Amino acid sequence: MKPTLPKGTRDFSPLEMSRRNYIFDTIRAVFRTYGYQQIETPAMENLSTLTGKYGDEGDKLIFKVLNSGEYLGGKIFNKTKENLLSFLDNQIEKSKKIAPLSLQDIWDNETEKSVLEVLKMHMQEVGISEKALRYDLTVPFARYVVMNRNDITFPFKRYQVQPVWRADRPQKGRYREFYQFDADVVGSPSLVYEAEFFQIFAEVFKRLGTSVTIKYNNRKVLNGITEAIGAQDKFVEVVTIIDKLDKIGVEKVNEELAVLGVTPSGIDKLQVLFTLQGGDKEKLEAIKTTVSSSEIGVKGVEELQAVLSYLEAANFDFSTIEFDPSLARGLSYYTGAIFEVKAHGVQIGSICGGGRYDDLTGLFGLPNVSGVGISFGVDRIYDVLNELNLFPETMADAAKVLVTNFGVDEEKFSFNLVTKLRAAGINADMYPTQAKLGKQFEYADKKKIPFVAVIGADEMANNVVNLKDMVSGVQEKYTVEELIGKLK
Amino acid sequence: MKPTLPKGTRDFSPLEMSRRNYIFDTIRAVFRTYGYQQIETPAMENLSTLTGKYGDEGDKLIFKVLNSGEYLGGKIFNKTKENLLSFLDNQIEKSKKIAPLSLQDIWDNETEKSVLEVLKMHMQEVGISEKALRYDLTVPFARYVVMNRNDITFPFKRYQVQPVWRADRPQKGRYREFYQFDADVVGSPSLVYEAEFFQIFAEVFKRLGTSVTIKYNNRKVLNGITEAIGAQDKFVEVVTIIDKLDKIGVEKVNEELAVLGVTPSGIDKLQVLFTLQGGDKEKLEAIKTTVSSSEIGVKGVEELQAVLSYLEAANFDFSTIEFDPSLARGLSYYTGAIFEVKAHGVQIGSICGGGRYDDLTGLFGLPNVSGVGISFGVDRIYDVLNELNLFPETMADAAKVLVTNFGVDEEKFSFNLVTKLRAAGINADMYPTQAKLGKQFEYADKKKIPFVAVIGADEMANNVVNLKDMVSGVQEKYTVEELIGKLK
């Protein structure tokens, strides 16, 4: 009888929604000024669209949707039937062979795994589930680009803000349903877009009142470094170790590189990564020297230098960005610039990330579509603003004034007034039934409505409104026109 | 390789999204001025929360979500195993008894249904699926109210706009995933809220530029009518017949009522429904006479009269509303006022509906919570605006100007300019690579960007911008400040 929520899912209350909308609307407004346009994709994708895109671990975390009841009796059942039949036949064959073992014994011994596999096959392949819930926004976006390639004008700048679902074990701060806010531009190798993402990050967090550092690197620089230290055949391993720098420190990193087989002179050469001095321009010059023997490494540095030159032309504030040659962003599909945003003043991981990739849509048969994208960690940004008390005091969607309701005649007068306030664009509410003033003030108080417009016989007779400021307690009389002016 | 979408689902392109956002934002803005606040609930609910709430037919259309892969190997498999075992044992027992029939024969004959049932049991009850996708916004809202009863200040005015999923057979205009836009106020019997919904409907469609009629009735009036014609024991049947008036006409309605056993004098009395003259006030007085012997009928009329008196006090335009005593809104849970909105100038069903209900949350253990709610049919409203050409020519989120990209120096100048335009709040884009002017104009044309700001050597030297109006073809020179003024 007592209802509950599925594990790892959340309701959002009016207060939470107004705060989330504040974040979403801020990011959205910035994207719009940069010419990004919104798309949406369905919550359900074909299972075949999603499987194999997130690695074995990811595949396990995809929520599968059962085909509907009506189908169970129809065409899918027909397939199921055949498979279930041959499964049963097999079991029977085996039970005959391994007599006098009972079916229970068979199960307990050798065939447990095969039974499980058959069961899974039934559900996943035979057609009991052909659909699954969106796991991220990237793969559905790639699918969208491929399906609409003839209608899209490239470069295509899109943003998308929708929930995704992952069957992760729920824990603090990790949910089975959460929103992603992604923006990508596909179909152009232009570094202008990398520069724009720096501006977008800076503008969003300026508007949200949060101080951040935008860390960046280029995967080609990491390629160059591994080449320069003679470990190009161990790129993944070297990057994995360097990526741990923040957690384990320089000494441990050097140790692990030695264990991996990097030569002492290689490790020595690498130390420039940890000892860079000066501004980003100087750091890039120093790295350029380190990787000078690597064509791809030099290219990576030059790409970042080009991005900085755009930003310089636009008078960008360089104090918010930081070149970090140890930044790797995991072992994802990035091939060029990579970004990561850290908030100041709170102990929390990165709140945004992103980078350039060479081949988003190849998996769906459209190769060589280069793109660059970023993603805002909305739940973490919420936590940062909450912890630092940065949410605005009054939210755009809360009622600003409650009009009282005292009697049959007053009620009509009040309804007329609240109608006028709303017509003037003021978020207003009216107490729904005739009640004592104390009760109506309590209602305003609980709903955090900052003003109450009191309408009694006196006010009606003089055609005025008695406005109470719920914070200061001050009451003042206004005409309707004055009231509208005050509340706007 | 070639990706597709699951049947009955859709992508929304940038143009569709901007139009949908225009509808959503318009409705949202109106709700805010009326003091409604947004909530969201998760896409997945416990299966037990949803089943049994939508009738047998509805239950079949609920999309169930499989538990994740990790569980198949764990606790759920343990249950599944037992059931599968006893199922197999049973099959074997039967096959022994009905020898010499093969398992295939058994299946084909008597046991098909039981096998199917076992299979369903496995998936639905044993624990392979414990969750399901939201089928509407009403039941999750009821669940939310019950779970948060101690934190909510009643009356609680909430709106909610989220997708819902139904395993309906897809057809034109009917999708398996579609958005609902609902608003409800729960915890008060006040008729003020009914009056507000009339205002909200009128305001939303005024802002959207659509001409509509808001039809209304009260379920108590229908109760009164069935009592007045001596058919109170056949309420459902009588209402079902009256509900068909638009489709089958008066004569057929009378015929069907006679077949149902309504007396000739009863049918005679009913004719007032079909012959009402004058404005709504006169119609209500006439109906009041018809149902004068029915206490509940009189109450229904008086409720509607009270609603109209509020609207009159607020100078509401009565020409947009129409009392329709034959309006029934199906056999839903409504117990008071009911609404339905029809658009003018298009052949399409109702685009909004709603009404008052007495007991939203009783199913979850919180009885006697009265409420009234409305729902906007967003897909239909989209079709109406589209058919009548009512979408604004330029959408808020499209880029207004494209800045050209001609050469290494021009590019920097252009990037500086586009940065300034964006800082001034103008949606602006810059062509990402150095290309011929024709190609850049074509890009603007395809993206429906109305202006192109051309930056060449001349413009740079004179610190001006050559702005081309893509519709008229006119080109004019502006300083940056003038350009900002023109585009804002």
PDB file of N, CA and C in Angstrom, chain A residues 4 7 11-12 21 33-34 38 40 42-43 46 64 66 68 70 81 85 88 104 107 143 153 155 157 167 169 177 179 190 193 196 199 310 313 411 416 419 422 428-429 432 447, chain B residues 4 11-12 21 33-34 38 40 42-43 46 64 66 68 70-71 81 85 88 104 107 143 153 155 157 167 169 177 179 190 193 196 199 310 313 411 416 419 422 428-429 432 447:
ATOM      1  N   THR A   4       6.667   3.430  -2.873  1.00  0.00           N
ATOM      2  CA  THR A   4       8.089   3.774  -2.798  1.00  0.00           C
ATOM      3  C   THR A   4       8.596   4.071  -4.205  1.00  0.00           C
ATOM      4  N   LYS A   7      14.865   1.884  -6.562  1.00  0.00           N
ATOM      5  CA  LYS A   7      16.205   2.239  -6.081  1.00  0.00           C
ATOM      6  C   LYS A   7      16.964   3.105  -7.088  1.00  0.00           C
ATOM      7  N   ASP A  11      12.472  11.853  -7.068  1.00  0.00           N
ATOM      8  CA  ASP A  11      11.535  12.907  -7.430  1.00  0.00           C
ATOM      9  C   ASP A  11      12.277  14.230  -7.280  1.00  0.00           C
ATOM     10  N   PHE A  12      11.826  15.258  -8.048  1.00  0.00           N
ATOM     11  CA  PHE A  12      12.335  16.605  -7.827  1.00  0.00           C
ATOM     12  C   PHE A  12      11.196  17.501  -7.362  1.00  0.00           C
ATOM     13  N   ASN A  21      16.085  24.144 -12.997  1.00  0.00           N
ATOM     14  CA  ASN A  21      15.734  24.962 -14.164  1.00  0.00           C
ATOM     15  C   ASN A  21      16.646  26.171 -14.293  1.00  0.00           C
ATOM     16  N   THR A  33      23.274  31.678 -27.693  1.00  0.00           N
ATOM     17  CA  THR A  33      24.046  32.791 -28.257  1.00  0.00           C
ATOM     18  C   THR A  33      25.209  32.279 -29.111  1.00  0.00           C
ATOM     19  N   TYR A  34      25.609  31.027 -28.891  1.00  0.00           N
ATOM     20  CA  TYR A  34      26.690  30.458 -29.709  1.00  0.00           C
ATOM     21  C   TYR A  34      26.156  29.667 -30.904  1.00  0.00           C
ATOM     22  N   GLN A  38      18.786  22.804 -30.228  1.00  0.00           N
ATOM     23  CA  GLN A  38      18.432  21.632 -29.436  1.00  0.00           C
ATOM     24  C   GLN A  38      17.853  20.512 -30.305  1.00  0.00           C
ATOM     25  N   GLU A  40      16.083  16.357 -29.559  1.00  0.00           N
ATOM     26  CA  GLU A  40      15.757  15.323 -28.581  1.00  0.00           C
ATOM     27  C   GLU A  40      15.659  13.994 -29.296  1.00  0.00           C
ATOM     28  N   PRO A  42      14.476   9.689 -28.631  1.00  0.00           N
ATOM     29  CA  PRO A  42      13.581   8.946 -27.740  1.00  0.00           C
ATOM     30  C   PRO A  42      14.316   8.267 -26.592  1.00  0.00           C
ATOM     31  N   ALA A  43      13.598   8.032 -25.500  1.00  0.00           N
ATOM     32  CA  ALA A  43      14.185   7.351 -24.340  1.00  0.00           C
ATOM     33  C   ALA A  43      14.600   5.930 -24.692  1.00  0.00           C
ATOM     34  N   ASN A  46      16.747   0.977 -30.106  1.00  0.00           N
ATOM     35  CA  ASN A  46      16.894  -0.450 -30.374  1.00  0.00           C
ATOM     36  C   ASN A  46      18.099  -0.969 -29.588  1.00  0.00           C
ATOM     37  N   LYS A  64      17.108  -2.812 -20.101  1.00  0.00           N
ATOM     38  CA  LYS A  64      16.360  -3.341 -21.245  1.00  0.00           C
ATOM     39  C   LYS A  64      14.860  -3.257 -20.982  1.00  0.00           C
ATOM     40  N   LEU A  66      11.085  -4.636 -21.784  1.00  0.00           N
ATOM     41  CA  LEU A  66      10.342  -5.795 -22.284  1.00  0.00           C
ATOM     42  C   LEU A  66       9.381  -5.374 -23.373  1.00  0.00           C
ATOM     43  N   SER A  68       5.831  -5.397 -25.137  1.00  0.00           N
ATOM     44  CA  SER A  68       4.574  -5.251 -24.409  1.00  0.00           C
ATOM     45  C   SER A  68       3.804  -6.560 -24.371  1.00  0.00           C
ATOM     46  N   GLU A  70       0.910  -7.462 -25.294  1.00  0.00           N
ATOM     47  CA  GLU A  70       0.197  -7.938 -26.474  1.00  0.00           C
ATOM     48  C   GLU A  70       1.090  -8.785 -27.385  1.00  0.00           C
ATOM     49  N   LYS A  81       8.736 -19.820 -28.349  1.00  0.00           N
ATOM     50  CA  LYS A  81       8.261 -21.195 -28.261  1.00  0.00           C
ATOM     51  C   LYS A  81       9.296 -22.166 -28.816  1.00  0.00           C
ATOM     52  N   LEU A  85      11.310 -24.787 -26.630  1.00  0.00           N
ATOM     53  CA  LEU A  85      11.149 -26.204 -26.967  1.00  0.00           C
ATOM     54  C   LEU A  85      12.496 -26.908 -27.109  1.00  0.00           C
ATOM     55  N   LEU A  88      14.109 -27.327 -23.827  1.00  0.00           N
ATOM     56  CA  LEU A  88      13.527 -28.411 -23.045  1.00  0.00           C
ATOM     57  C   LEU A  88      13.993 -29.763 -23.579  1.00  0.00           C
ATOM     58  N   GLN A 104      17.237 -31.691 -10.998  1.00  0.00           N
ATOM     59  CA  GLN A 104      17.834 -30.841  -9.979  1.00  0.00           C
ATOM     60  C   GLN A 104      19.350 -31.019  -9.955  1.00  0.00           C
ATOM     61  N   TRP A 107      20.981 -29.441 -12.981  1.00  0.00           N
ATOM     62  CA  TRP A 107      21.020 -28.009 -12.781  1.00  0.00           C
ATOM     63  C   TRP A 107      22.179 -27.624 -11.865  1.00  0.00           C
ATOM     64  N   ARG A 143      23.664   8.195 -33.810  1.00  0.00           N
ATOM     65  CA  ARG A 143      22.603   7.527 -34.572  1.00  0.00           C
ATOM     66  C   ARG A 143      21.749   8.570 -35.297  1.00  0.00           C
ATOM     67  N   THR A 153      22.781  20.325 -42.268  1.00  0.00           N
ATOM     68  CA  THR A 153      23.833  21.157 -42.844  1.00  0.00           C
ATOM     69  C   THR A 153      25.026  21.123 -41.881  1.00  0.00           C
ATOM     70  N   PRO A 155      28.932  22.202 -40.673  1.00  0.00           N
ATOM     71  CA  PRO A 155      28.980  21.686 -39.304  1.00  0.00           C
ATOM     72  C   PRO A 155      27.644  21.864 -38.576  1.00  0.00           C
ATOM     73  N   LYS A 157      25.776  22.145 -35.061  1.00  0.00           N
ATOM     74  CA  LYS A 157      25.976  22.478 -33.633  1.00  0.00           C
ATOM     75  C   LYS A 157      24.704  22.142 -32.884  1.00  0.00           C
ATOM     76  N   ALA A 167      22.086   1.002 -14.954  1.00  0.00           N
ATOM     77  CA  ALA A 167      21.782   0.049 -13.882  1.00  0.00           C
ATOM     78  C   ALA A 167      22.969  -0.107 -12.945  1.00  0.00           C
ATOM     79  N   ARG A 169      25.049   0.225  -9.397  1.00  0.00           N
ATOM     80  CA  ARG A 169      24.656   0.059  -8.006  1.00  0.00           C
ATOM     81  C   ARG A 169      24.469   1.463  -7.404  1.00  0.00           C
ATOM     82  N   GLU A 177      18.914   7.132 -12.733  1.00  0.00           N
ATOM     83  CA  GLU A 177      18.384   8.063 -13.732  1.00  0.00           C
ATOM     84  C   GLU A 177      18.979   9.425 -13.430  1.00  0.00           C
ATOM     85  N   TYR A 179      20.172  13.420 -15.491  1.00  0.00           N
ATOM     86  CA  TYR A 179      20.199  14.221 -16.708  1.00  0.00           C
ATOM     87  C   TYR A 179      21.628  14.417 -17.193  1.00  0.00           C
ATOM     88  N   SER A 190      37.524  22.387 -37.443  1.00  0.00           N
ATOM     89  CA  SER A 190      37.957  23.740 -37.080  1.00  0.00           C
ATOM     90  C   SER A 190      38.216  23.895 -35.582  1.00  0.00           C
ATOM     91  N   TYR A 193      35.971  25.998 -32.781  1.00  0.00           N
ATOM     92  CA  TYR A 193      34.990  25.439 -31.850  1.00  0.00           C
ATOM     93  C   TYR A 193      35.594  25.131 -30.484  1.00  0.00           C
ATOM     94  N   GLU A 196      35.585  28.355 -28.764  1.00  0.00           N
ATOM     95  CA  GLU A 196      34.226  28.689 -28.307  1.00  0.00           C
ATOM     96  C   GLU A 196      33.862  27.939 -27.021  1.00  0.00           C
ATOM     97  N   GLN A 199      35.089  29.725 -24.126  1.00  0.00           N
ATOM     98  CA  GLN A 199      34.240  30.891 -23.849  1.00  0.00           C
ATOM     99  C   GLN A 199      32.922  30.475 -23.201  1.00  0.00           C
ATOM    100  N   TYR A 310      43.057  32.348 -30.935  1.00  0.00           N
ATOM    101  CA  TYR A 310      41.675  32.811 -31.118  1.00  0.00           C
ATOM    102  C   TYR A 310      41.191  33.533 -29.857  1.00  0.00           C
ATOM    103  N   ALA A 313      42.549  36.910 -29.479  1.00  0.00           N
ATOM    104  CA  ALA A 313      41.904  37.872 -30.383  1.00  0.00           C
ATOM    105  C   ALA A 313      40.578  38.355 -29.817  1.00  0.00           C
ATOM    106  N   GLU A 411     -13.914  38.234  -1.771  1.00  0.00           N
ATOM    107  CA  GLU A 411     -13.391  37.178  -2.636  1.00  0.00           C
ATOM    108  C   GLU A 411     -13.436  37.602  -4.108  1.00  0.00           C
ATOM    109  N   ASN A 416     -10.590  39.570  -8.849  1.00  0.00           N
ATOM    110  CA  ASN A 416     -10.370  40.602  -9.862  1.00  0.00           C
ATOM    111  C   ASN A 416      -8.928  41.126  -9.771  1.00  0.00           C
ATOM    112  N   THR A 419      -6.284  38.597 -10.916  1.00  0.00           N
ATOM    113  CA  THR A 419      -6.328  38.530 -12.383  1.00  0.00           C
ATOM    114  C   THR A 419      -5.524  39.675 -13.004  1.00  0.00           C
ATOM    115  N   ARG A 422      -1.729  39.102 -12.539  1.00  0.00           N
ATOM    116  CA  ARG A 422      -1.223  38.092 -13.490  1.00  0.00           C
ATOM    117  C   ARG A 422      -1.142  38.668 -14.894  1.00  0.00           C
ATOM    118  N   ALA A 428       1.294  35.438  -9.221  1.00  0.00           N
ATOM    119  CA  ALA A 428       0.431  35.743  -8.078  1.00  0.00           C
ATOM    120  C   ALA A 428      -0.478  34.573  -7.762  1.00  0.00           C
ATOM    121  N   ASP A 429      -0.829  34.441  -6.482  1.00  0.00           N
ATOM    122  CA  ASP A 429      -1.742  33.395  -6.059  1.00  0.00           C
ATOM    123  C   ASP A 429      -2.821  34.029  -5.194  1.00  0.00           C
ATOM    124  N   PRO A 432      -7.548  30.113  -1.584  1.00  0.00           N
ATOM    125  CA  PRO A 432      -8.701  29.570  -2.306  1.00  0.00           C
ATOM    126  C   PRO A 432     -10.032  29.625  -1.554  1.00  0.00           C
ATOM    127  N   LYS A 447       4.929  28.725   1.857  1.00  0.00           N
ATOM    128  CA  LYS A 447       5.206  28.671   0.416  1.00  0.00           C
ATOM    129  C   LYS A 447       6.302  29.672   0.033  1.00  0.00           C
TER     130      LYS A 447
ATOM    131  N   THR B   4      18.102   2.303 -36.953  1.00  0.00           N
ATOM    132  CA  THR B   4      16.694   2.697 -37.056  1.00  0.00           C
ATOM    133  C   THR B   4      16.193   3.086 -35.661  1.00  0.00           C
ATOM    134  N   ASP B  11      12.577  11.156 -33.230  1.00  0.00           N
ATOM    135  CA  ASP B  11      13.559  12.201 -32.921  1.00  0.00           C
ATOM    136  C   ASP B  11      12.878  13.542 -33.147  1.00  0.00           C
ATOM    137  N   PHE B  12      13.363  14.575 -32.441  1.00  0.00           N
ATOM    138  CA  PHE B  12      12.909  15.931 -32.734  1.00  0.00           C
ATOM    139  C   PHE B  12      14.086  16.752 -33.250  1.00  0.00           C
ATOM    140  N   ASN B  21       9.435  23.858 -27.975  1.00  0.00           N
ATOM    141  CA  ASN B  21       9.815  24.731 -26.858  1.00  0.00           C
ATOM    142  C   ASN B  21       8.950  25.981 -26.803  1.00  0.00           C
ATOM    143  N   THR B  33       2.565  32.463 -13.734  1.00  0.00           N
ATOM    144  CA  THR B  33       1.848  33.644 -13.226  1.00  0.00           C
ATOM    145  C   THR B  33       0.679  33.223 -12.342  1.00  0.00           C
ATOM    146  N   TYR B  34       0.228  31.983 -12.476  1.00  0.00           N
ATOM    147  CA  TYR B  34      -0.872  31.499 -11.629  1.00  0.00           C
ATOM    148  C   TYR B  34      -0.366  30.759 -10.386  1.00  0.00           C
ATOM    149  N   GLN B  38       6.727  23.572 -10.699  1.00  0.00           N
ATOM    150  CA  GLN B  38       7.034  22.338 -11.425  1.00  0.00           C
ATOM    151  C   GLN B  38       7.567  21.251 -10.498  1.00  0.00           C
ATOM    152  N   GLU B  40       9.177  16.993 -11.013  1.00  0.00           N
ATOM    153  CA  GLU B  40       9.456  15.894 -11.925  1.00  0.00           C
ATOM    154  C   GLU B  40       9.499  14.595 -11.139  1.00  0.00           C
ATOM    155  N   PRO B  42      10.528  10.212 -11.567  1.00  0.00           N
ATOM    156  CA  PRO B  42      11.404   9.400 -12.419  1.00  0.00           C
ATOM    157  C   PRO B  42      10.635   8.686 -13.531  1.00  0.00           C
ATOM    158  N   ALA B  43      11.338   8.367 -14.611  1.00  0.00           N
ATOM    159  CA  ALA B  43      10.734   7.639 -15.737  1.00  0.00           C
ATOM    160  C   ALA B  43      10.279   6.251 -15.304  1.00  0.00           C
ATOM    161  N   ASN B  46       7.953   1.683  -9.630  1.00  0.00           N
ATOM    162  CA  ASN B  46       7.763   0.282  -9.298  1.00  0.00           C
ATOM    163  C   ASN B  46       6.541  -0.236 -10.053  1.00  0.00           C
ATOM    164  N   LYS B  64       7.472  -2.616 -19.430  1.00  0.00           N
ATOM    165  CA  LYS B  64       8.200  -3.103 -18.256  1.00  0.00           C
ATOM    166  C   LYS B  64       9.701  -3.096 -18.526  1.00  0.00           C
ATOM    167  N   LEU B  66      13.438  -4.559 -17.665  1.00  0.00           N
ATOM    168  CA  LEU B  66      14.144  -5.715 -17.101  1.00  0.00           C
ATOM    169  C   LEU B  66      15.123  -5.271 -16.026  1.00  0.00           C
ATOM    170  N   SER B  68      18.656  -5.339 -14.250  1.00  0.00           N
ATOM    171  CA  SER B  68      19.909  -5.246 -14.986  1.00  0.00           C
ATOM    172  C   SER B  68      20.640  -6.571 -15.005  1.00  0.00           C
ATOM    173  N   GLU B  70      23.468  -7.582 -14.028  1.00  0.00           N
ATOM    174  CA  GLU B  70      24.158  -8.079 -12.829  1.00  0.00           C
ATOM    175  C   GLU B  70      23.226  -8.917 -11.950  1.00  0.00           C
ATOM    176  N   TYR B  71      21.939  -8.577 -12.013  1.00  0.00           N
ATOM    177  CA  TYR B  71      20.995  -9.301 -11.169  1.00  0.00           C
ATOM    178  C   TYR B  71      20.673 -10.682 -11.698  1.00  0.00           C
ATOM    179  N   LYS B  81      15.463 -19.853 -11.086  1.00  0.00           N
ATOM    180  CA  LYS B  81      15.912 -21.238 -11.173  1.00  0.00           C
ATOM    181  C   LYS B  81      14.854 -22.194 -10.619  1.00  0.00           C
ATOM    182  N   LEU B  85      12.774 -24.777 -12.764  1.00  0.00           N
ATOM    183  CA  LEU B  85      12.892 -26.195 -12.431  1.00  0.00           C
ATOM    184  C   LEU B  85      11.541 -26.867 -12.312  1.00  0.00           C
ATOM    185  N   LEU B  88       9.920 -27.209 -15.579  1.00  0.00           N
ATOM    186  CA  LEU B  88      10.464 -28.314 -16.380  1.00  0.00           C
ATOM    187  C   LEU B  88       9.952 -29.649 -15.853  1.00  0.00           C
ATOM    188  N   GLN B 104       6.638 -31.504 -28.466  1.00  0.00           N
ATOM    189  CA  GLN B 104       6.059 -30.630 -29.482  1.00  0.00           C
ATOM    190  C   GLN B 104       4.535 -30.781 -29.513  1.00  0.00           C
ATOM    191  N   TRP B 107       2.911 -29.206 -26.481  1.00  0.00           N
ATOM    192  CA  TRP B 107       2.906 -27.754 -26.662  1.00  0.00           C
ATOM    193  C   TRP B 107       1.779 -27.335 -27.599  1.00  0.00           C
ATOM    194  N   ARG B 143       1.317   9.362  -6.316  1.00  0.00           N
ATOM    195  CA  ARG B 143       2.355   8.704  -5.517  1.00  0.00           C
ATOM    196  C   ARG B 143       3.262   9.742  -4.851  1.00  0.00           C
ATOM    197  N   THR B 153       2.689  21.911   1.459  1.00  0.00           N
ATOM    198  CA  THR B 153       1.682  22.814   1.985  1.00  0.00           C
ATOM    199  C   THR B 153       0.489  22.777   1.032  1.00  0.00           C
ATOM    200  N   PRO B 155      -3.391  23.933  -0.221  1.00  0.00           N
ATOM    201  CA  PRO B 155      -3.456  23.350  -1.561  1.00  0.00           C
ATOM    202  C   PRO B 155      -2.123  23.431  -2.301  1.00  0.00           C
ATOM    203  N   LYS B 157      -0.268  23.440  -5.839  1.00  0.00           N
ATOM    204  CA  LYS B 157      -0.449  23.700  -7.265  1.00  0.00           C
ATOM    205  C   LYS B 157       0.802  23.276  -8.005  1.00  0.00           C
ATOM    206  N   ALA B 167       2.586   1.081 -24.767  1.00  0.00           N
ATOM    207  CA  ALA B 167       2.866   0.055 -25.786  1.00  0.00           C
ATOM    208  C   ALA B 167       1.677  -0.102 -26.727  1.00  0.00           C
ATOM    209  N   ARG B 169      -0.380   0.110 -30.286  1.00  0.00           N
ATOM    210  CA  ARG B 169      -0.007  -0.128 -31.672  1.00  0.00           C
ATOM    211  C   ARG B 169       0.227   1.227 -32.335  1.00  0.00           C
ATOM    212  N   GLU B 177       5.975   6.985 -27.324  1.00  0.00           N
ATOM    213  CA  GLU B 177       6.552   7.948 -26.377  1.00  0.00           C
ATOM    214  C   GLU B 177       6.005   9.316 -26.743  1.00  0.00           C
ATOM    215  N   TYR B 179       4.956  13.462 -24.917  1.00  0.00           N
ATOM    216  CA  TYR B 179       4.958  14.321 -23.734  1.00  0.00           C
ATOM    217  C   TYR B 179       3.536  14.598 -23.263  1.00  0.00           C
ATOM    218  N   SER B 190     -11.976  24.290  -3.419  1.00  0.00           N
ATOM    219  CA  SER B 190     -12.343  25.642  -3.863  1.00  0.00           C
ATOM    220  C   SER B 190     -12.614  25.730  -5.362  1.00  0.00           C
ATOM    221  N   TYR B 193     -10.299  27.591  -8.284  1.00  0.00           N
ATOM    222  CA  TYR B 193      -9.349  26.940  -9.186  1.00  0.00           C
ATOM    223  C   TYR B 193      -9.968  26.578 -10.530  1.00  0.00           C
ATOM    224  N   GLU B 196      -9.858  29.698 -12.421  1.00  0.00           N
ATOM    225  CA  GLU B 196      -8.494  29.950 -12.900  1.00  0.00           C
ATOM    226  C   GLU B 196      -8.161  29.129 -14.138  1.00  0.00           C
ATOM    227  N   GLN B 199      -9.346  30.787 -17.150  1.00  0.00           N
ATOM    228  CA  GLN B 199      -8.445  31.894 -17.492  1.00  0.00           C
ATOM    229  C   GLN B 199      -7.144  31.393 -18.117  1.00  0.00           C
ATOM    230  N   TYR B 310     -17.149  34.095 -10.468  1.00  0.00           N
ATOM    231  CA  TYR B 310     -15.747  34.522 -10.303  1.00  0.00           C
ATOM    232  C   TYR B 310     -15.248  35.144 -11.608  1.00  0.00           C
ATOM    233  N   ALA B 313     -16.495  38.557 -12.164  1.00  0.00           N
ATOM    234  CA  ALA B 313     -15.811  39.538 -11.319  1.00  0.00           C
ATOM    235  C   ALA B 313     -14.462  39.933 -11.917  1.00  0.00           C
ATOM    236  N   GLU B 411      40.009  36.071 -39.853  1.00  0.00           N
ATOM    237  CA  GLU B 411      39.441  35.105 -38.932  1.00  0.00           C
ATOM    238  C   GLU B 411      39.502  35.625 -37.492  1.00  0.00           C
ATOM    239  N   ASN B 416      36.728  37.976 -32.900  1.00  0.00           N
ATOM    240  CA  ASN B 416      36.529  39.075 -31.950  1.00  0.00           C
ATOM    241  C   ASN B 416      35.118  39.652 -32.094  1.00  0.00           C
ATOM    242  N   THR B 419      32.361  37.293 -30.798  1.00  0.00           N
ATOM    243  CA  THR B 419      32.398  37.303 -29.336  1.00  0.00           C
ATOM    244  C   THR B 419      31.632  38.508 -28.792  1.00  0.00           C
ATOM    245  N   ARG B 422      27.807  38.060 -29.249  1.00  0.00           N
ATOM    246  CA  ARG B 422      27.265  37.133 -28.242  1.00  0.00           C
ATOM    247  C   ARG B 422      27.199  37.793 -26.875  1.00  0.00           C
ATOM    248  N   ALA B 428      24.662  34.311 -32.374  1.00  0.00           N
ATOM    249  CA  ALA B 428      25.537  34.533 -33.526  1.00  0.00           C
ATOM    250  C   ALA B 428      26.411  33.312 -33.773  1.00  0.00           C
ATOM    251  N   ASP B 429      26.772  33.108 -35.027  1.00  0.00           N
ATOM    252  CA  ASP B 429      27.639  32.003 -35.386  1.00  0.00           C
ATOM    253  C   ASP B 429      28.748  32.544 -36.291  1.00  0.00           C
ATOM    254  N   PRO B 432      33.330  28.251 -39.645  1.00  0.00           N
ATOM    255  CA  PRO B 432      34.463  27.702 -38.891  1.00  0.00           C
ATOM    256  C   PRO B 432      35.784  27.664 -39.638  1.00  0.00           C
ATOM    257  N   LYS B 447      20.809  27.175 -43.100  1.00  0.00           N
ATOM    258  CA  LYS B 447      20.509  27.215 -41.661  1.00  0.00           C
ATOM    259  C   LYS B 447      19.460  28.274 -41.344  1.00  0.00           C
TER     260      LYS B 447
END
